[in-house]
């Protein structure tokens, strides 16, 4: 909060010409691929865009814990259980970095969580799909984390310093998760016929939702153009989606699994794989709240938060008492 | 070290770690604050690591974890108790980590078959004990509501604490001395947290034989049903 207030006060005290000079400096820094840091002047809309995007990213990490945590207690071997627990823990850690990075823009974690719980901020729609079998844990790792990395690697060069630095660490861990997911699916694909079928079924269900993770087509993407200018975003939705498809097709072949798209074929001329049309009606429905698990995910999140209120209150009360003790000792 | 590993002891220690790890894993996505998602998972992972080493010394870790029946498990009844609210989970951690720290310290100091594992694990457990101790202070000396919850949790789990000090075959430690030290250390934390030491008995007819002899409490069967279901549904498959 203090940072935002300080920026405001600083800005309003300046002449109009002064603000324009700040704006020119900001634009020049961004154009030169420089980094904007928390204490630098930045346009209000830039700040708001970053808060929206980083919050949505942080929320996705903590909501994304749910579909995978769904399988921790049923993981079929102790090795897999350890990998899955570590992965879900990493996601909590990513949530922590991202909420902290968002705090550098003058917002608090409480404020952002409140917006998540009241539906005013979103999280990635992919987590509104259910994890129905053990193979879904592998499909999420391979496809969902794979798509996330494709989206997120360019963010390591994002113009806002704290976000870019958080993403460097997050991408390293995500790429580990992606390989673990691939390896899980490979074990199933090469396992018993039942295990192979389980893996294929999971890939069939997660493929299209994963392609939707790149957002609407470029001509319908609301925030894309401005974010590209600000270098928060580096590549268009459709370019990233194509890059992801091109990576996945040979990987699916190595896995011995098929992707559920009859139109998928190599296009020599384009140097890319062509793929079939995406069902944007489904995408919009899930975004509106009508996906298979929207209600369930948000309800569980609110429940955990509400049931934990007494714990947070106790910690705050203890800290307050403790600080009084310290003051009394010093007096 | 060429000493053969005593099976009963490896199962007792391994099952404690396996079962408590599982219970802590149930918190994922439900913790009261994000930092605790990380902390509880961390403790669960430490315990799972210990369990895997211990079980592997006496057999195949997955066969032991997934294919034994309830009566063949040798864990303490304390660790299988359902998570309850955060206070119950913290008190279970407080009681168990104090015990595990004393036990592993003694094992690490000796030259028995568990000395190596214990020397590594005792460092992890020192953190678990500290985590539980810090939360006991905050919750016991936090608000009236948190204090009440802690009193209830301390009392509810108290009757499972006597079992910890029944000697286990193959573990050469001073059980009576550990019991005294445990009581002192737990009492000291509770006192600082303004919590009374529970008054009830620490063991009794309900625990006849108890977990170390394969007699468990009702919630344990359900826990195992969930844990073992997928593995058992695909006999012979590898994962």
Coordinates of C-alpha atoms in Angstrom, one line a residue:
Chain A
X1 CA 0.0 0.0 0.0
X2 CA 2.8 2.4 1.0
X3 CA 4.4 2.1 -2.4
X4 CA 1.3 3.0 -4.3
X5 CA 0.6 5.9 -2.0
X6 CA 4.1 7.2 -2.3
X7 CA 3.9 7.0 -6.1
X8 CA 0.6 8.9 -6.2
X9 CA 1.9 11.7 -3.9
X10 CA 5.1 12.0 -5.8
X11 CA 3.2 12.1 -9.1
X12 CA 0.6 14.7 -8.2
X13 CA 3.2 17.1 -6.8
X14 CA 4.9 17.3 -10.1
X15 CA 4.0 19.7 -12.9
X16 CA 2.2 18.2 -15.9
X17 CA 5.4 18.5 -17.8
X18 CA 7.2 16.5 -15.1
X19 CA 4.7 13.6 -15.5
X20 CA 5.2 13.7 -19.2
X21 CA 8.9 13.4 -18.7
X22 CA 8.4 10.4 -16.4
X23 CA 6.2 8.9 -19.0
X24 CA 8.9 9.4 -21.7
X25 CA 11.5 7.9 -19.5
X26 CA 9.2 4.9 -18.8
X27 CA 8.4 4.4 -22.5
X28 CA 12.1 4.7 -23.4
X29 CA 13.1 2.1 -20.7
X30 CA 10.5 -0.4 -21.9
X31 CA 11.5 0.2 -25.6
X32 CA 15.1 -0.4 -24.7
X33 CA 14.2 -3.7 -23.0
X34 CA 15.1 -2.2 -19.6
X35 CA 13.5 -3.4 -16.4
X36 CA 10.9 -1.4 -14.5
X37 CA 11.4 -1.7 -10.7
X38 CA 8.9 -1.1 -7.9
X39 CA 10.1 2.4 -7.1
X40 CA 10.1 3.5 -10.7
X41 CA 7.3 5.7 -12.1
X42 CA 4.9 3.7 -14.1
X43 CA 1.5 4.5 -15.8
X44 CA -1.5 3.5 -13.6
X45 CA -2.8 1.2 -16.4
X46 CA 0.5 -0.6 -16.5
X47 CA 0.4 -1.2 -12.8
X48 CA -3.3 -2.3 -13.0
X49 CA -2.5 -4.7 -15.8
X50 CA 0.4 -6.2 -13.9
X51 CA -1.6 -6.6 -10.7
X52 CA -4.4 -8.3 -12.7
X53 CA -2.1 -10.7 -14.5
X54 CA 0.1 -11.5 -11.5
X55 CA -2.9 -12.0 -9.2
X56 CA -4.5 -14.3 -11.8
X57 CA -1.3 -16.2 -12.0
X58 CA -0.9 -16.5 -8.2
X59 CA -4.5 -17.6 -7.9
X60 CA -4.0 -20.2 -10.6
X61 CA -1.1 -21.7 -8.6
X62 CA -3.2 -22.1 -5.4
X63 CA -6.4 -23.3 -7.1
X64 CA -4.2 -25.5 -9.3
X65 CA -3.1 -27.4 -6.1
X66 CA -6.6 -28.9 -5.8
X67 CA -6.9 -31.1 -8.9
X68 CA -3.5 -32.6 -8.1
X69 CA -3.9 -32.8 -4.4
X70 CA -7.0 -34.9 -5.2
X71 CA -4.6 -37.8 -5.9
X72 CA -1.9 -37.4 -3.2
X73 CA -3.7 -39.8 -0.9
X74 CA -4.2 -42.4 -3.7
X75 CA -0.8 -42.2 -5.4
X76 CA 0.0 -45.8 -6.5
X77 CA 3.6 -45.9 -5.3
X78 CA 5.6 -44.2 -2.6
X79 CA 7.9 -42.7 -5.2
X80 CA 5.0 -41.2 -7.1
X81 CA 3.5 -40.0 -3.9
X82 CA 6.7 -38.1 -3.0
X83 CA 6.9 -36.6 -6.5
X84 CA 3.3 -35.4 -6.4
X85 CA 3.5 -34.0 -2.9
X86 CA 6.6 -32.1 -3.8
X87 CA 4.9 -30.8 -6.9
X88 CA 1.9 -29.5 -5.1
X89 CA 4.2 -27.9 -2.5
X90 CA 6.0 -26.2 -5.3
X91 CA 2.7 -24.7 -6.5
X92 CA 2.1 -23.3 -3.0
X93 CA 5.6 -21.8 -3.2
X94 CA 4.9 -20.3 -6.6
X95 CA 1.8 -18.7 -5.2
X96 CA 3.9 -17.2 -2.4
X97 CA 6.5 -15.7 -4.8
X98 CA 3.7 -14.3 -7.0
X99 CA 1.7 -12.8 -4.2
X100 CA 4.9 -11.3 -2.9
X101 CA 5.8 -9.9 -6.3
X102 CA 2.3 -8.4 -6.6
X103 CA 2.8 -6.7 -3.2
X104 CA 5.6 -4.7 -4.7
X105 CA 2.9 -2.9 -6.8
X106 CA 1.1 -1.8 -3.6
X107 CA -1.5 -4.5 -3.1
X108 CA -1.7 -7.1 -0.3
X109 CA -2.2 -10.8 -0.4
X110 CA -5.4 -10.4 1.7
X111 CA -6.8 -8.0 -0.8
X112 CA -6.1 -10.3 -3.7
X113 CA -7.4 -13.4 -2.0
X114 CA -10.5 -11.5 -1.2
X115 CA -11.0 -10.7 -4.9
X116 CA -10.4 -14.4 -5.8
X117 CA -12.9 -15.6 -3.2
X118 CA -15.6 -13.0 -4.3
X119 CA -15.1 -13.9 -8.0
X120 CA -13.7 -10.5 -8.9
X121 CA -10.4 -11.9 -10.0
X122 CA -10.0 -15.1 -12.1
X123 CA -7.7 -18.1 -12.2
X124 CA -6.8 -20.2 -15.1
X125 CA -9.9 -22.0 -16.5
X126 CA -7.9 -25.2 -16.9
X127 CA -8.3 -26.0 -13.2
X128 CA -12.0 -26.1 -13.7
X129 CA -11.6 -29.6 -15.2
X130 CA -11.6 -32.6 -13.0
X131 CA -8.8 -35.1 -12.4
X132 CA -10.7 -38.4 -12.8
X133 CA -7.9 -41.0 -12.9
X134 CA -4.3 -41.2 -11.8
X135 CA -3.2 -40.6 -15.4
X136 CA -4.7 -37.1 -15.2
X137 CA -1.8 -36.3 -12.9
X138 CA 0.5 -37.2 -15.7
X139 CA -1.5 -35.4 -18.3
X140 CA -1.6 -32.2 -16.2
X141 CA 2.2 -32.4 -15.9
X142 CA 2.9 -33.0 -19.5
X143 CA 0.2 -30.8 -21.2
X144 CA -1.0 -28.3 -18.6
X145 CA 2.5 -27.5 -17.2
X146 CA 3.9 -27.8 -20.8
X147 CA 1.4 -25.1 -22.0
X148 CA 2.1 -23.0 -18.9
X149 CA 5.9 -23.1 -19.6
X150 CA 5.3 -22.1 -23.2
X151 CA 3.3 -19.1 -21.9
X152 CA 5.7 -18.3 -19.0
X153 CA 9.2 -18.6 -20.4
X154 CA 8.8 -15.3 -22.3
X155 CA 7.6 -13.7 -19.0
X156 CA 11.2 -14.2 -17.6
X157 CA 11.9 -11.2 -19.9
X158 CA 8.9 -9.3 -18.9
X159 CA 9.5 -5.5 -18.4
X160 CA 8.5 -5.6 -14.7
X161 CA 11.5 -6.8 -12.7
X162 CA 10.0 -8.6 -9.7
X163 CA 7.6 -10.5 -12.0
X164 CA 10.4 -11.5 -14.4
X165 CA 12.6 -12.6 -11.6
X166 CA 9.9 -14.7 -10.0
X167 CA 9.2 -16.3 -13.3
X168 CA 12.8 -17.5 -13.7
X169 CA 12.5 -19.6 -10.6
X170 CA 9.0 -20.8 -11.4
X171 CA 9.9 -21.8 -14.9
X172 CA 12.7 -24.0 -13.7
X173 CA 10.4 -25.9 -11.4
X174 CA 7.6 -26.0 -14.0
X175 CA 9.9 -27.6 -16.5
X176 CA 10.8 -30.3 -13.9
X177 CA 7.1 -30.9 -13.4
X178 CA 6.5 -31.2 -17.1
X179 CA 9.2 -33.9 -17.4
X180 CA 7.8 -35.7 -14.4
X181 CA 4.3 -35.7 -16.0
X182 CA 5.7 -37.0 -19.3
X183 CA 7.6 -39.8 -17.4
X184 CA 4.5 -40.7 -15.5
X185 CA 2.5 -41.1 -18.7
X186 CA 5.3 -43.0 -20.3
X187 CA 5.2 -45.6 -17.5
X188 CA 1.5 -46.0 -18.0
X189 CA 1.7 -46.1 -21.7
X190 CA 4.2 -48.9 -21.5
X191 CA 2.4 -50.6 -18.7
X192 CA -0.6 -53.0 -18.7
X193 CA -3.4 -52.5 -21.3
X194 CA -5.5 -50.9 -18.6
X195 CA -2.8 -48.5 -17.7
X196 CA -2.2 -47.6 -21.3
X197 CA -6.0 -47.0 -21.8
X198 CA -6.0 -44.8 -18.7
X199 CA -3.2 -42.7 -20.1
X200 CA -4.9 -42.3 -23.5
X201 CA -8.2 -41.3 -21.9
X202 CA -6.5 -38.6 -19.9
X203 CA -4.7 -37.2 -22.9
X204 CA -8.0 -37.3 -24.8
X205 CA -9.7 -35.2 -22.1
X206 CA -6.8 -32.7 -21.4
X207 CA -5.6 -31.9 -25.0
X208 CA -8.2 -29.4 -26.0
X209 CA -8.5 -27.6 -22.7
X210 CA -4.7 -27.3 -22.8
X211 CA -4.8 -25.5 -26.2
X212 CA -7.4 -23.1 -24.7
X213 CA -4.9 -22.1 -22.0
X214 CA -3.3 -19.8 -24.5
X215 CA -6.4 -17.6 -24.5
X216 CA -8.7 -16.5 -27.3
X217 CA -7.4 -16.1 -30.9
X218 CA -5.3 -13.0 -31.4
X219 CA -8.1 -11.0 -33.1
X220 CA -10.3 -11.5 -30.0
X221 CA -7.8 -11.1 -27.2
X222 CA -8.8 -8.0 -25.1
X223 CA -5.5 -7.2 -23.4
X224 CA -3.0 -8.4 -25.9
X225 CA -2.0 -5.3 -27.9
X226 CA -1.3 -3.0 -25.0
X227 CA 0.6 -5.8 -23.1
X228 CA 2.8 -6.4 -26.1
X229 CA 3.7 -2.7 -26.3
X230 CA 4.5 -2.7 -22.6
X231 CA 6.6 -5.9 -23.0
X232 CA 4.6 -7.7 -20.3
X233 CA 3.7 -10.0 -23.1
X234 CA 6.2 -11.0 -25.8
X235 CA 4.3 -13.3 -28.2
X236 CA 0.7 -13.5 -29.4
X237 CA -1.7 -16.2 -28.1
X238 CA -1.9 -17.9 -31.5
X239 CA 1.9 -18.0 -31.9
X240 CA 2.4 -19.6 -28.5
X241 CA -0.4 -22.1 -29.2
X242 CA 1.3 -23.1 -32.4
X243 CA 4.6 -23.5 -30.7
X244 CA 3.0 -25.8 -28.1
X245 CA 1.3 -28.0 -30.7
X246 CA 4.6 -28.3 -32.6
X247 CA 6.4 -29.4 -29.4
X248 CA 3.6 -31.9 -28.3
X249 CA 3.1 -33.8 -31.5
X250 CA 6.5 -35.6 -31.6
X251 CA 6.3 -36.1 -27.8
X252 CA 2.9 -37.8 -28.1
X253 CA 4.5 -40.1 -30.7
X254 CA 7.3 -41.0 -28.3
X255 CA 4.8 -41.6 -25.6
X256 CA 2.9 -44.1 -27.8
X257 CA -0.3 -42.0 -27.4
X258 CA -2.5 -40.2 -29.9
X259 CA -3.8 -36.6 -29.7
X260 CA -7.5 -36.4 -30.2
X261 CA -7.5 -34.2 -33.4
X262 CA -8.1 -35.8 -36.8
X263 CA -6.9 -32.6 -38.5
X264 CA -3.5 -32.7 -36.9
X265 CA -0.9 -33.0 -39.7
X266 CA 2.4 -31.5 -40.7
X267 CA 2.2 -28.6 -43.1
X268 CA 5.4 -28.5 -45.1
X269 CA 4.7 -25.0 -46.4
X270 CA 4.2 -23.4 -43.0
X271 CA 6.8 -25.5 -41.3
X272 CA 4.2 -26.2 -38.5
X273 CA 1.5 -28.7 -37.6
X274 CA -2.0 -27.7 -38.7
X275 CA -4.6 -28.5 -36.1
X276 CA -8.4 -28.5 -36.0
X277 CA -10.8 -25.8 -34.8
X278 CA -11.0 -25.1 -31.0
X279 CA -14.4 -25.1 -29.4
X280 CA -14.5 -21.6 -28.1
X281 CA -18.0 -22.0 -26.9
X282 CA -16.8 -24.4 -24.3
X283 CA -13.9 -22.0 -23.4
X284 CA -16.4 -19.2 -22.9
X285 CA -18.7 -21.3 -20.9
X286 CA -16.0 -22.5 -18.5
X287 CA -14.7 -18.9 -18.2
X288 CA -18.3 -17.8 -17.3
X289 CA -18.3 -20.2 -14.4
X290 CA -20.1 -23.2 -16.1
X291 CA -17.1 -25.6 -16.2
X292 CA -17.3 -29.0 -14.5
X293 CA -15.5 -27.8 -11.3
X294 CA -15.7 -23.9 -11.1
X295 CA -18.1 -24.1 -8.1
X296 CA -16.2 -26.9 -6.4
X297 CA -12.8 -25.2 -6.7
X298 CA -13.9 -21.9 -5.4
X299 CA -16.0 -23.4 -2.6
X300 CA -13.1 -25.4 -1.4
X301 CA -10.8 -22.4 -1.5
X302 CA -13.3 -20.3 0.5
X303 CA -13.8 -23.1 2.9
X304 CA -10.1 -23.5 3.6
X305 CA -9.8 -19.8 4.1
X306 CA -12.8 -19.5 6.4
X307 CA -11.9 -22.5 8.4
X308 CA -8.4 -21.1 8.8
X309 CA -9.6 -17.7 10.0
X310 CA -9.2 -18.6 13.7
X311 CA -5.7 -19.7 13.1
X312 CA -4.7 -16.5 11.4
X313 CA -6.5 -14.5 14.1
X314 CA -4.6 -16.4 16.8
X315 CA -1.3 -15.8 15.1
X316 CA -2.0 -12.1 14.8
X317 CA -3.1 -11.9 18.4
X318 CA 0.0 -13.7 19.6
X319 CA 2.2 -11.4 17.6
X320 CA 0.5 -8.4 19.0
X321 CA 0.9 -9.7 22.6
X322 CA 4.5 -10.6 21.9
X323 CA 5.2 -7.1 20.5
X324 CA 3.7 -5.5 23.6
X325 CA 5.9 -7.7 25.8
X326 CA 8.9 -6.6 23.8
X327 CA 8.0 -2.9 24.2
X328 CA 7.4 -3.4 27.9
X329 CA 10.8 -5.0 28.3
X330 CA 12.4 -2.1 26.5
X331 CA 10.6 0.6 28.5
Chain B
X1 CA 27.6 -51.5 9.6
X2 CA 26.8 -55.2 9.2
X3 CA 24.2 -55.5 11.9
X4 CA 21.0 -57.1 10.5
X5 CA 18.0 -54.8 10.7
X6 CA 15.3 -56.0 13.2
X7 CA 12.1 -56.2 11.2
X8 CA 9.7 -55.2 14.0
X9 CA 11.7 -52.1 14.7
X10 CA 12.0 -51.1 11.0
X11 CA 8.2 -51.5 10.6
X12 CA 7.4 -49.6 13.8
X13 CA 9.5 -46.6 12.8
X14 CA 8.7 -46.9 9.1
X15 CA 5.0 -47.2 9.6
X16 CA 4.9 -44.2 12.0
X17 CA 6.6 -42.1 9.3
X18 CA 4.5 -43.4 6.5
X19 CA 1.1 -43.0 8.2
X20 CA 1.8 -39.5 9.6
X21 CA 3.1 -38.4 6.2
X22 CA -0.1 -39.6 4.7
X23 CA -2.3 -37.7 7.2
X24 CA -0.3 -34.5 6.6
X25 CA -0.6 -35.0 2.9
X26 CA -4.4 -34.8 3.4
X27 CA -3.9 -31.1 4.3
X28 CA -2.8 -30.2 0.8
X29 CA -5.1 -27.4 -0.5
X30 CA -6.8 -27.1 2.8
X31 CA -4.2 -25.3 5.1
X32 CA -5.2 -22.1 6.9
X33 CA -2.5 -20.0 5.3
X34 CA -0.2 -20.5 2.3
X35 CA 3.0 -20.7 4.3
X36 CA 1.5 -23.8 6.1
X37 CA 0.7 -25.5 2.8
X38 CA 4.5 -25.3 2.2
X39 CA 5.4 -26.3 5.8
X40 CA 3.0 -29.2 6.2
X41 CA 4.0 -30.6 2.8
X42 CA 7.7 -30.2 3.8
X43 CA 7.2 -32.2 7.0
X44 CA 5.1 -34.9 5.1
X45 CA 7.9 -35.2 2.6
X46 CA 10.6 -35.6 5.2
X47 CA 8.5 -38.3 6.9
X48 CA 7.8 -40.1 3.6
X49 CA 11.6 -40.1 2.9
X50 CA 12.2 -41.7 6.3
X51 CA 9.5 -44.2 5.7
X52 CA 10.9 -45.3 2.3
X53 CA 14.4 -45.8 3.7
X54 CA 13.1 -47.8 6.7
X55 CA 10.6 -50.0 4.8
X56 CA 13.2 -50.7 2.1
X57 CA 15.5 -52.2 4.7
X58 CA 13.1 -55.0 5.4
X59 CA 11.3 -55.5 2.0
X60 CA 9.8 -53.8 -1.0
X61 CA 8.5 -50.4 0.1
X62 CA 5.4 -50.5 -2.1
X63 CA 4.5 -54.1 -1.2
X64 CA 4.8 -53.1 2.5
X65 CA 2.8 -49.9 2.1
X66 CA 0.1 -51.0 -0.3
X67 CA -0.4 -54.7 0.2
X68 CA -0.4 -55.2 4.0
X69 CA -3.7 -55.4 5.8
X70 CA -4.5 -53.1 8.6
X71 CA -3.6 -55.6 11.4
X72 CA -0.1 -55.9 9.9
X73 CA 0.8 -52.2 10.4
X74 CA 2.9 -51.4 13.4
X75 CA 2.5 -47.6 13.7
X76 CA 1.4 -45.9 16.8
X77 CA -2.3 -45.1 17.1
X78 CA -1.4 -41.4 17.6
X79 CA -0.1 -40.9 14.0
X80 CA -3.2 -42.5 12.4
X81 CA -5.6 -40.2 14.2
X82 CA -7.6 -38.0 11.7
X83 CA -6.3 -34.5 11.2
X84 CA -9.3 -32.8 12.9
X85 CA -8.9 -29.0 13.0
X86 CA -5.5 -27.4 12.7
X87 CA -5.1 -27.5 16.5
X88 CA -5.5 -31.3 16.5
X89 CA -2.9 -31.6 13.7
X90 CA -0.5 -29.3 15.6
X91 CA -0.9 -31.2 18.9
X92 CA -0.4 -34.5 17.1
X93 CA 2.8 -33.0 15.6
X94 CA 3.9 -31.7 19.0
X95 CA 3.5 -35.0 20.8
X96 CA 5.0 -37.1 18.0
X97 CA 7.9 -34.9 17.0
X98 CA 9.0 -34.6 20.7
X99 CA 9.0 -38.4 20.9
X100 CA 10.7 -38.9 17.5
X101 CA 13.4 -36.4 18.3
X102 CA 14.3 -38.1 21.6
X103 CA 14.2 -41.5 20.0
X104 CA 16.3 -40.6 16.9
X105 CA 18.8 -38.7 19.1
X106 CA 19.4 -41.9 21.1
X107 CA 19.5 -44.1 18.0
X108 CA 21.9 -41.7 16.3
X109 CA 24.2 -41.7 19.3
X110 CA 24.3 -45.5 19.3
X111 CA 25.9 -47.9 16.9
X112 CA 22.8 -50.0 16.0
X113 CA 21.4 -50.5 12.5
X114 CA 19.4 -47.3 12.5
X115 CA 22.2 -44.9 13.6
X116 CA 22.8 -43.6 10.1
X117 CA 19.2 -42.9 9.2
X118 CA 18.6 -41.5 12.7
X119 CA 21.5 -39.1 12.4
X120 CA 20.0 -37.6 9.2
X121 CA 16.4 -37.7 10.3
X122 CA 17.0 -36.1 13.7
X123 CA 17.9 -32.8 11.9
X124 CA 14.6 -32.9 10.0
X125 CA 12.7 -33.8 13.2
X126 CA 14.3 -30.9 15.1
X127 CA 12.6 -28.6 12.5
X128 CA 9.2 -30.5 12.9
X129 CA 9.4 -30.1 16.7
X130 CA 10.2 -26.4 16.3
X131 CA 7.3 -25.9 13.9
X132 CA 4.9 -27.6 16.3
X133 CA 6.2 -25.8 19.3
X134 CA 5.9 -22.4 17.6
X135 CA 2.3 -23.0 16.6
X136 CA 1.5 -24.4 20.0
X137 CA 2.6 -21.0 21.5
X138 CA 0.6 -19.0 18.9
X139 CA -2.6 -21.0 19.2
X140 CA -2.4 -21.6 23.0
X141 CA -1.6 -18.0 23.8
X142 CA -3.5 -16.4 20.8
X143 CA -7.2 -15.8 21.2
X144 CA -9.7 -17.4 23.6
X145 CA -11.1 -19.4 20.7
X146 CA -7.7 -20.8 19.7
X147 CA -6.8 -21.5 23.3
X148 CA -10.1 -23.5 23.7
X149 CA -9.4 -25.5 20.6
X150 CA -5.9 -26.3 21.8
X151 CA -7.1 -27.5 25.2
X152 CA -9.6 -29.8 23.5
X153 CA -6.9 -31.2 21.1
X154 CA -4.3 -31.7 23.8
X155 CA -6.8 -33.6 25.9
X156 CA -8.2 -35.7 23.0
X157 CA -4.8 -36.9 21.9
X158 CA -3.3 -37.4 25.4
X159 CA -4.5 -40.9 25.7
X160 CA -2.4 -42.0 22.7
X161 CA 0.8 -40.8 24.2
X162 CA 1.6 -43.6 26.6
X163 CA 2.0 -46.1 23.8
X164 CA 5.0 -44.3 22.5
X165 CA 7.2 -45.5 25.3
X166 CA 6.4 -49.2 25.2
X167 CA 9.6 -50.9 24.2
X168 CA 10.0 -52.0 20.6
X169 CA 12.0 -55.2 20.0
X170 CA 15.4 -54.3 18.4
X171 CA 15.6 -50.7 19.6
X172 CA 18.2 -50.4 22.3
X173 CA 17.1 -47.2 24.0
X174 CA 16.2 -46.0 27.5
X175 CA 12.4 -46.0 27.2
X176 CA 11.7 -44.9 30.7
X177 CA 14.2 -42.1 30.5
X178 CA 12.7 -41.0 27.2
X179 CA 9.2 -41.0 28.7
X180 CA 10.4 -38.7 31.5
X181 CA 12.2 -36.4 29.1
X182 CA 9.2 -36.3 26.7
X183 CA 6.9 -35.3 29.6
X184 CA 9.2 -32.5 30.6
X185 CA 9.6 -31.1 27.2
X186 CA 5.9 -31.2 26.3
X187 CA 5.0 -29.8 29.7
X188 CA 7.5 -26.9 29.1
X189 CA 6.0 -26.0 25.7
X190 CA 2.4 -26.2 27.0
X191 CA 3.3 -24.0 30.0
X192 CA 4.7 -21.3 27.8
X193 CA 1.6 -21.6 25.7
X194 CA -0.6 -21.1 28.8
X195 CA -2.1 -24.5 28.2
X196 CA -2.7 -27.0 31.1
X197 CA -1.1 -30.4 31.0
X198 CA -4.0 -32.8 30.3
X199 CA -5.0 -34.8 33.4
X200 CA -6.4 -38.0 31.9
X201 CA -4.5 -41.3 31.7
X202 CA -1.9 -41.7 28.9
X203 CA -2.9 -45.3 28.1
X204 CA -5.5 -47.8 29.2
X205 CA -7.8 -50.6 28.2
X206 CA -8.7 -48.9 24.9
X207 CA -5.1 -49.3 23.7
X208 CA -4.6 -52.9 24.8
X209 CA -1.7 -54.1 22.6
X210 CA -2.2 -51.0 20.5
X211 CA -0.6 -50.0 17.2
X212 CA 2.7 -51.7 17.8
X213 CA 0.8 -55.0 18.0
X214 CA -1.3 -54.2 15.0
X215 CA -4.4 -53.1 16.9
X216 CA -5.6 -49.8 15.4
X217 CA -8.4 -47.3 15.6
X218 CA -11.4 -47.2 13.3
X219 CA -10.3 -44.3 11.1
X220 CA -7.1 -46.2 10.1
X221 CA -9.0 -48.8 8.0
X222 CA -10.5 -46.0 5.9
X223 CA -7.2 -44.3 5.5
X224 CA -5.7 -47.5 4.2
X225 CA -8.6 -48.2 1.9
X226 CA -8.0 -44.8 0.2
X227 CA -4.3 -45.2 0.2
X228 CA -4.2 -48.7 -1.2
X229 CA -7.1 -48.7 -3.5
X230 CA -5.5 -47.8 -6.8
X231 CA -2.4 -49.9 -6.2
X232 CA -4.5 -52.9 -5.4
X233 CA -6.8 -52.4 -8.4
X234 CA -3.9 -53.2 -10.7
X235 CA -2.1 -56.2 -9.3
X236 CA 1.4 -56.6 -10.5
X237 CA 1.4 -53.3 -12.4
X238 CA 4.4 -50.9 -12.1
X239 CA 3.9 -47.2 -11.9

